[in-house]
């Protein structure tokens, strides 16, 4: 801290960026040093500075699960609804990186929206489905997240989980009541997507949970046809 004070007094700018576009605040965040964060802010560091991609300091703190830094930034007026260039909020970043329950709770408490969607139409729940974090899914749903919210291609969080082989997340979404038979803009269901992305265990789980096997995609393929195409033997055995 003393060296930082001396450098600023000597004319060093706390807002100077390095070759990656990062300021001293970003490095303080990476080390979860809220005392250094306080000092840099006191020395004139810009709270609203953005990293490449429009990533805010709050988003970075959420990704890194820096609870003390998050608390300080929110107290100083950081906007939890601000988005990066892809339309992601701090809550989406936290969900993507499987941040702690405390981080998710703090962001929600400070006004992060559960319904906000990025440029693809993904909500925080879609990101939790991708990252396979059932605790984040549970927390988001407890606070009222829409289990069946669709992105711009008609995909729900369950479909995203199926695409990324996130079985734990998918099973939690099923238990919470996600619609197993939703179809995306191509007519695919979560079970079809699971077969296409080589996740027979998840496809079997969805079958055992009662998904409709007679639905067809936009070209007329039902689950059996897709299972045959992708050689999903266990799924075919179940269907027979």
C-alpha positions as a LaTeX table, in Angstrom:
\begin{tabular}{lrrr}
\hline
Residue & $x$ (\AA) & $y$ (\AA) & $z$ (\AA) \\
\hline
Unk1 & 0.00 & 0.00 & 0.00 \\
Unk2 & 2.79 & 2.44 & 0.86 \\
Unk3 & 4.46 & 1.89 & $-2.52$ \\
Unk4 & 1.19 & 2.54 & $-4.35$ \\
Unk5 & 0.75 & 5.80 & $-2.46$ \\
Unk6 & 4.31 & 6.84 & $-3.30$ \\
Unk7 & 3.90 & 5.98 & $-6.98$ \\
Unk8 & 0.66 & 7.94 & $-7.29$ \\
Unk9 & 2.26 & 10.88 & $-5.45$ \\
Unk10 & 5.09 & 10.73 & $-7.97$ \\
Unk11 & 2.65 & 11.02 & $-10.85$ \\
Unk12 & 1.77 & 7.41 & $-11.70$ \\
Unk13 & $-1.81$ & 7.03 & $-12.93$ \\
Unk14 & $-3.95$ & 4.42 & $-11.15$ \\
Unk15 & $-5.97$ & 4.18 & $-14.39$ \\
Unk16 & $-3.04$ & 3.29 & $-16.66$ \\
Unk17 & $-3.72$ & 0.16 & $-18.71$ \\
Unk18 & $-1.23$ & $-2.58$ & $-19.55$ \\
Unk19 & $-0.90$ & $-4.39$ & $-22.91$ \\
Unk20 & $-3.95$ & $-6.53$ & $-22.04$ \\
Unk21 & $-6.10$ & $-3.50$ & $-21.30$ \\
Unk22 & $-6.12$ & $-4.11$ & $-17.54$ \\
Unk23 & $-5.69$ & $-1.51$ & $-14.82$ \\
Unk24 & $-4.25$ & $-1.91$ & $-11.32$ \\
Unk25 & $-7.78$ & $-2.41$ & $-10.00$ \\
Unk26 & $-8.13$ & $-5.61$ & $-12.05$ \\
Unk27 & $-4.91$ & $-7.04$ & $-10.61$ \\
Unk28 & $-6.00$ & $-6.14$ & $-7.08$ \\
Unk29 & $-9.21$ & $-8.04$ & $-7.81$ \\
Unk30 & $-7.40$ & $-11.14$ & $-9.03$ \\
Unk31 & $-5.58$ & $-11.33$ & $-5.69$ \\
Unk32 & $-8.87$ & $-10.64$ & $-3.81$ \\
Unk33 & $-7.21$ & $-7.72$ & $-2.02$ \\
Unk34 & $-10.05$ & $-5.46$ & $-1.01$ \\
Unk35 & $-7.64$ & $-3.31$ & 1.05 \\
Unk36 & $-5.65$ & $-2.56$ & $-2.11$ \\
Unk37 & $-8.90$ & $-1.93$ & $-3.96$ \\
Unk38 & $-9.89$ & 0.64 & $-1.35$ \\
Unk39 & $-6.50$ & 2.35 & $-1.59$ \\
Unk40 & $-6.57$ & 2.53 & $-5.40$ \\
Unk41 & $-10.08$ & 3.97 & $-5.36$ \\
Unk42 & $-8.95$ & 6.51 & $-2.78$ \\
Unk43 & $-6.05$ & 7.43 & $-5.06$ \\
Unk44 & $-8.41$ & 8.14 & $-7.96$ \\
Unk45 & $-8.81$ & 4.81 & $-9.70$ \\
Unk46 & $-11.92$ & 4.75 & $-11.88$ \\
Unk47 & $-14.63$ & 2.47 & $-10.46$ \\
Unk48 & $-16.42$ & 2.39 & $-13.81$ \\
Unk49 & $-13.43$ & 1.34 & $-15.90$ \\
Unk50 & $-14.08$ & $-1.58$ & $-18.22$ \\
Unk51 & $-11.69$ & $-4.33$ & $-19.26$ \\
Unk52 & $-11.55$ & $-5.63$ & $-22.84$ \\
Unk53 & $-14.96$ & $-6.88$ & $-23.95$ \\
Unk54 & $-16.75$ & $-4.43$ & $-21.70$ \\
Unk55 & $-16.06$ & $-6.52$ & $-18.61$ \\
Unk56 & $-16.66$ & $-4.41$ & $-15.51$ \\
Unk57 & $-14.82$ & $-4.75$ & $-12.22$ \\
Unk58 & $-17.98$ & $-6.18$ & $-10.64$ \\
Unk59 & $-18.18$ & $-8.83$ & $-13.36$ \\
Unk60 & $-14.54$ & $-9.72$ & $-12.75$ \\
Unk61 & $-15.14$ & $-9.95$ & $-9.00$ \\
Unk62 & $-18.16$ & $-12.18$ & $-9.66$ \\
Unk63 & $-16.15$ & $-14.46$ & $-11.96$ \\
Unk64 & $-13.32$ & $-14.71$ & $-9.42$ \\
Unk65 & $-15.74$ & $-15.14$ & $-6.48$ \\
Unk66 & $-14.11$ & $-12.22$ & $-4.64$ \\
Unk67 & $-16.77$ & $-11.60$ & $-2.02$ \\
Unk68 & $-15.09$ & $-8.72$ & $-0.18$ \\
Unk69 & $-14.31$ & $-6.92$ & $-3.43$ \\
Unk70 & $-17.87$ & $-7.44$ & $-4.64$ \\
Unk71 & $-19.23$ & $-5.97$ & $-1.43$ \\
Unk72 & $-16.94$ & $-2.93$ & $-1.72$ \\
Unk73 & $-17.78$ & $-2.31$ & $-5.38$ \\
Unk74 & $-21.51$ & $-2.56$ & $-4.76$ \\
Unk75 & $-21.22$ & $-0.24$ & $-1.75$ \\
Unk76 & $-19.36$ & 2.29 & $-3.95$ \\
Unk77 & $-22.15$ & 2.22 & $-6.52$ \\
Unk78 & $-21.16$ & $-0.39$ & $-9.09$ \\
Unk79 & $-24.13$ & $-1.14$ & $-11.35$ \\
Unk80 & $-25.12$ & $-4.84$ & $-11.10$ \\
Unk81 & $-27.27$ & $-4.52$ & $-14.23$ \\
Unk82 & $-24.50$ & $-3.27$ & $-16.50$ \\
Unk83 & $-23.72$ & $-5.56$ & $-19.42$ \\
Unk84 & $-20.57$ & $-6.38$ & $-21.36$ \\
Unk85 & $-20.38$ & $-6.33$ & $-25.15$ \\
Unk86 & $-22.13$ & $-9.70$ & $-25.33$ \\
Unk87 & $-24.95$ & $-8.54$ & $-23.09$ \\
Unk88 & $-23.83$ & $-10.51$ & $-20.03$ \\
Unk89 & $-24.45$ & $-9.22$ & $-16.52$ \\
Unk90 & $-22.37$ & $-9.90$ & $-13.40$ \\
Unk91 & $-24.90$ & $-12.58$ & $-12.43$ \\
Unk92 & $-24.37$ & $-14.38$ & $-15.73$ \\
Unk93 & $-20.61$ & $-14.26$ & $-15.21$ \\
Unk94 & $-21.03$ & $-15.71$ & $-11.72$ \\
Unk95 & $-23.27$ & $-18.50$ & $-13.01$ \\
Unk96 & $-20.85$ & $-19.33$ & $-15.81$ \\
Unk97 & $-17.88$ & $-19.60$ & $-13.44$ \\
Unk98 & $-19.76$ & $-21.53$ & $-10.72$ \\
Unk99 & $-19.23$ & $-18.79$ & $-8.16$ \\
Unk100 & $-20.21$ & $-19.45$ & $-4.56$ \\
Unk101 & $-23.73$ & $-19.35$ & $-3.22$ \\
Unk102 & $-22.77$ & $-16.23$ & $-1.26$ \\
Unk103 & $-21.73$ & $-14.43$ & $-4.44$ \\
Unk104 & $-24.98$ & $-15.34$ & $-6.22$ \\
Unk105 & $-27.02$ & $-14.32$ & $-3.20$ \\
Unk106 & $-25.22$ & $-10.98$ & $-2.91$ \\
Unk107 & $-25.77$ & $-10.12$ & $-6.57$ \\
Unk108 & $-29.45$ & $-11.02$ & $-6.38$ \\
Unk109 & $-29.85$ & $-9.02$ & $-3.19$ \\
Unk110 & $-28.37$ & $-5.98$ & $-4.93$ \\
Unk111 & $-30.77$ & $-6.08$ & $-7.84$ \\
Unk112 & $-29.29$ & $-8.35$ & $-10.49$ \\
Unk113 & $-32.11$ & $-9.41$ & $-12.79$ \\
Unk114 & $-33.01$ & $-13.06$ & $-13.23$ \\
Unk115 & $-34.77$ & $-12.29$ & $-16.51$ \\
Unk116 & $-31.96$ & $-10.33$ & $-18.17$ \\
Unk117 & $-30.79$ & $-12.00$ & $-21.38$ \\
Unk118 & $-27.56$ & $-11.64$ & $-23.35$ \\
Unk119 & $-27.20$ & $-11.26$ & $-27.13$ \\
Unk120 & $-28.05$ & $-14.95$ & $-27.60$ \\
Unk121 & $-31.04$ & $-14.74$ & $-25.32$ \\
Unk122 & $-29.30$ & $-16.65$ & $-22.54$ \\
Unk123 & $-30.29$ & $-15.89$ & $-18.96$ \\
Unk124 & $-28.20$ & $-16.63$ & $-15.88$ \\
Unk125 & $-29.99$ & $-20.00$ & $-15.69$ \\
Unk126 & $-28.76$ & $-20.93$ & $-19.17$ \\
Unk127 & $-25.20$ & $-20.23$ & $-17.99$ \\
Unk128 & $-25.73$ & $-22.34$ & $-14.89$ \\
Unk129 & $-26.99$ & $-25.14$ & $-17.12$ \\
Unk130 & $-23.85$ & $-24.91$ & $-19.23$ \\
Unk131 & $-21.49$ & $-24.85$ & $-16.25$ \\
Unk132 & $-23.18$ & $-27.87$ & $-14.59$ \\
Unk133 & $-23.67$ & $-26.19$ & $-11.22$ \\
Unk134 & $-26.78$ & $-27.48$ & $-9.51$ \\
Unk135 & $-26.35$ & $-25.22$ & $-6.48$ \\
Unk136 & $-26.43$ & $-22.11$ & $-8.65$ \\
Unk137 & $-29.48$ & $-23.50$ & $-10.44$ \\
Unk138 & $-31.17$ & $-24.16$ & $-7.12$ \\
Unk139 & $-30.46$ & $-20.64$ & $-5.85$ \\
Unk140 & $-31.65$ & $-18.98$ & $-9.07$ \\
Unk141 & $-34.85$ & $-21.01$ & $-9.12$ \\
Unk142 & $-35.54$ & $-20.33$ & $-5.46$ \\
Unk143 & $-35.48$ & $-16.65$ & $-6.33$ \\
Unk144 & $-37.91$ & $-17.11$ & $-9.22$ \\
Unk145 & $-35.87$ & $-17.85$ & $-12.34$ \\
Unk146 & $-37.99$ & $-19.09$ & $-15.25$ \\
Unk147 & $-37.08$ & $-22.75$ & $-15.69$ \\
Unk148 & $-38.25$ & $-22.79$ & $-19.29$ \\
Unk149 & $-36.98$ & $-19.41$ & $-20.51$ \\
Unk150 & $-35.93$ & $-19.68$ & $-24.16$ \\
Unk151 & $-32.99$ & $-18.13$ & $-25.94$ \\
Unk152 & $-33.17$ & $-16.68$ & $-29.47$ \\
Unk153 & $-33.02$ & $-20.20$ & $-30.94$ \\
Unk154 & $-35.72$ & $-21.54$ & $-28.65$ \\
Unk155 & $-33.35$ & $-23.38$ & $-26.31$ \\
Unk156 & $-34.11$ & $-23.72$ & $-22.61$ \\
Unk157 & $-31.55$ & $-24.18$ & $-19.83$ \\
Unk158 & $-32.26$ & $-27.93$ & $-19.94$ \\
Unk159 & $-31.38$ & $-28.02$ & $-23.64$ \\
Unk160 & $-28.17$ & $-26.10$ & $-22.96$ \\
Unk161 & $-27.29$ & $-28.59$ & $-20.22$ \\
Unk162 & $-27.90$ & $-31.43$ & $-22.69$ \\
Unk163 & $-25.65$ & $-29.82$ & $-25.30$ \\
Unk164 & $-22.79$ & $-29.35$ & $-22.84$ \\
Unk165 & $-23.17$ & $-32.79$ & $-21.21$ \\
Unk166 & $-24.04$ & $-31.14$ & $-17.91$ \\
Unk167 & $-25.84$ & $-34.10$ & $-16.38$ \\
Unk168 & $-25.95$ & $-32.83$ & $-12.80$ \\
Unk169 & $-27.48$ & $-29.54$ & $-13.90$ \\
Unk170 & $-29.97$ & $-31.30$ & $-16.16$ \\
Unk171 & $-31.10$ & $-33.65$ & $-13.42$ \\
Unk172 & $-31.60$ & $-30.73$ & $-11.03$ \\
Unk173 & $-33.61$ & $-28.84$ & $-13.66$ \\
Unk174 & $-35.78$ & $-31.94$ & $-14.15$ \\
Unk175 & $-36.39$ & $-32.25$ & $-10.41$ \\
Unk176 & $-37.37$ & $-28.59$ & $-10.25$ \\
Unk177 & $-39.98$ & $-29.11$ & $-12.95$ \\
Unk178 & $-38.38$ & $-28.07$ & $-16.24$ \\
Unk179 & $-40.50$ & $-28.99$ & $-19.27$ \\
Unk180 & $-38.94$ & $-32.11$ & $-20.78$ \\
Unk181 & $-40.83$ & $-31.76$ & $-24.04$ \\
Unk182 & $-40.02$ & $-28.22$ & $-25.06$ \\
Unk183 & $-38.72$ & $-28.02$ & $-28.63$ \\
Unk184 & $-36.25$ & $-25.48$ & $-29.92$ \\
Unk185 & $-36.58$ & $-23.67$ & $-33.25$ \\
Unk186 & $-35.34$ & $-26.79$ & $-35.03$ \\
Unk187 & $-37.86$ & $-28.95$ & $-33.22$ \\
Unk188 & $-35.25$ & $-30.64$ & $-31.05$ \\
Unk189 & $-36.04$ & $-31.72$ & $-27.50$ \\
Unk190 & $-33.49$ & $-32.03$ & $-24.71$ \\
Unk191 & $-33.42$ & $-35.83$ & $-25.17$ \\
Unk192 & $-32.68$ & $-35.46$ & $-28.88$ \\
Unk193 & $-29.91$ & $-33.00$ & $-28.13$ \\
Unk194 & $-28.43$ & $-35.35$ & $-25.51$ \\
Unk195 & $-28.24$ & $-38.11$ & $-28.14$ \\
Unk196 & $-26.67$ & $-35.78$ & $-30.69$ \\
Unk197 & $-24.01$ & $-34.72$ & $-28.18$ \\
Unk198 & $-23.19$ & $-38.27$ & $-27.07$ \\
Unk199 & $-24.76$ & $-38.17$ & $-23.61$ \\
Unk200 & $-26.77$ & $-41.35$ & $-23.44$ \\
Unk201 & $-26.93$ & $-41.27$ & $-19.63$ \\
Unk202 & $-28.78$ & $-37.96$ & $-19.75$ \\
Unk203 & $-31.02$ & $-39.13$ & $-22.57$ \\
Unk204 & $-31.92$ & $-42.20$ & $-20.50$ \\
Unk205 & $-32.61$ & $-40.02$ & $-17.47$ \\
Unk206 & $-34.99$ & $-37.89$ & $-19.54$ \\
Unk207 & $-36.69$ & $-41.04$ & $-20.86$ \\
Unk208 & $-37.11$ & $-42.42$ & $-17.36$ \\
Unk209 & $-38.53$ & $-39.04$ & $-16.30$ \\
Unk210 & $-41.23$ & $-39.43$ & $-18.95$ \\
Unk211 & $-40.24$ & $-37.29$ & $-21.92$ \\
Unk212 & $-42.38$ & $-37.66$ & $-25.03$ \\
Unk213 & $-40.64$ & $-40.01$ & $-27.49$ \\
Unk214 & $-43.07$ & $-39.31$ & $-30.34$ \\
Unk215 & $-42.20$ & $-35.66$ & $-30.92$ \\
Unk216 & $-40.46$ & $-34.91$ & $-34.22$ \\
Unk217 & $-37.96$ & $-32.25$ & $-35.20$ \\
Unk218 & $-38.38$ & $-29.93$ & $-38.17$ \\
Unk219 & $-37.35$ & $-32.59$ & $-40.68$ \\
Unk220 & $-39.58$ & $-35.28$ & $-39.19$ \\
Unk221 & $-37.05$ & $-37.21$ & $-37.10$ \\
Unk222 & $-38.27$ & $-38.59$ & $-33.78$ \\
Unk223 & $-36.06$ & $-39.63$ & $-30.85$ \\
Unk224 & $-35.72$ & $-43.21$ & $-32.11$ \\
Unk225 & $-34.50$ & $-42.03$ & $-35.52$ \\
Unk226 & $-31.96$ & $-39.68$ & $-33.94$ \\
Unk227 & $-30.78$ & $-42.41$ & $-31.55$ \\
Unk228 & $-30.23$ & $-44.70$ & $-34.53$ \\
Unk229 & $-28.32$ & $-42.00$ & $-36.42$ \\
Unk230 & $-25.98$ & $-41.35$ & $-33.49$ \\
Unk231 & $-25.73$ & $-45.04$ & $-32.51$ \\
Unk232 & $-27.15$ & $-44.58$ & $-29.02$ \\
Unk233 & $-27.55$ & $-48.27$ & $-28.24$ \\
Unk234 & $-28.77$ & $-47.87$ & $-24.66$ \\
Unk235 & $-31.43$ & $-45.41$ & $-25.72$ \\
Unk236 & $-32.58$ & $-47.76$ & $-28.49$ \\
Unk237 & $-32.72$ & $-50.64$ & $-26.02$ \\
Unk238 & $-34.90$ & $-48.53$ & $-23.72$ \\
Unk239 & $-37.21$ & $-47.58$ & $-26.59$ \\
Unk240 & $-37.59$ & $-51.19$ & $-27.66$ \\
\hline
\end{tabular}
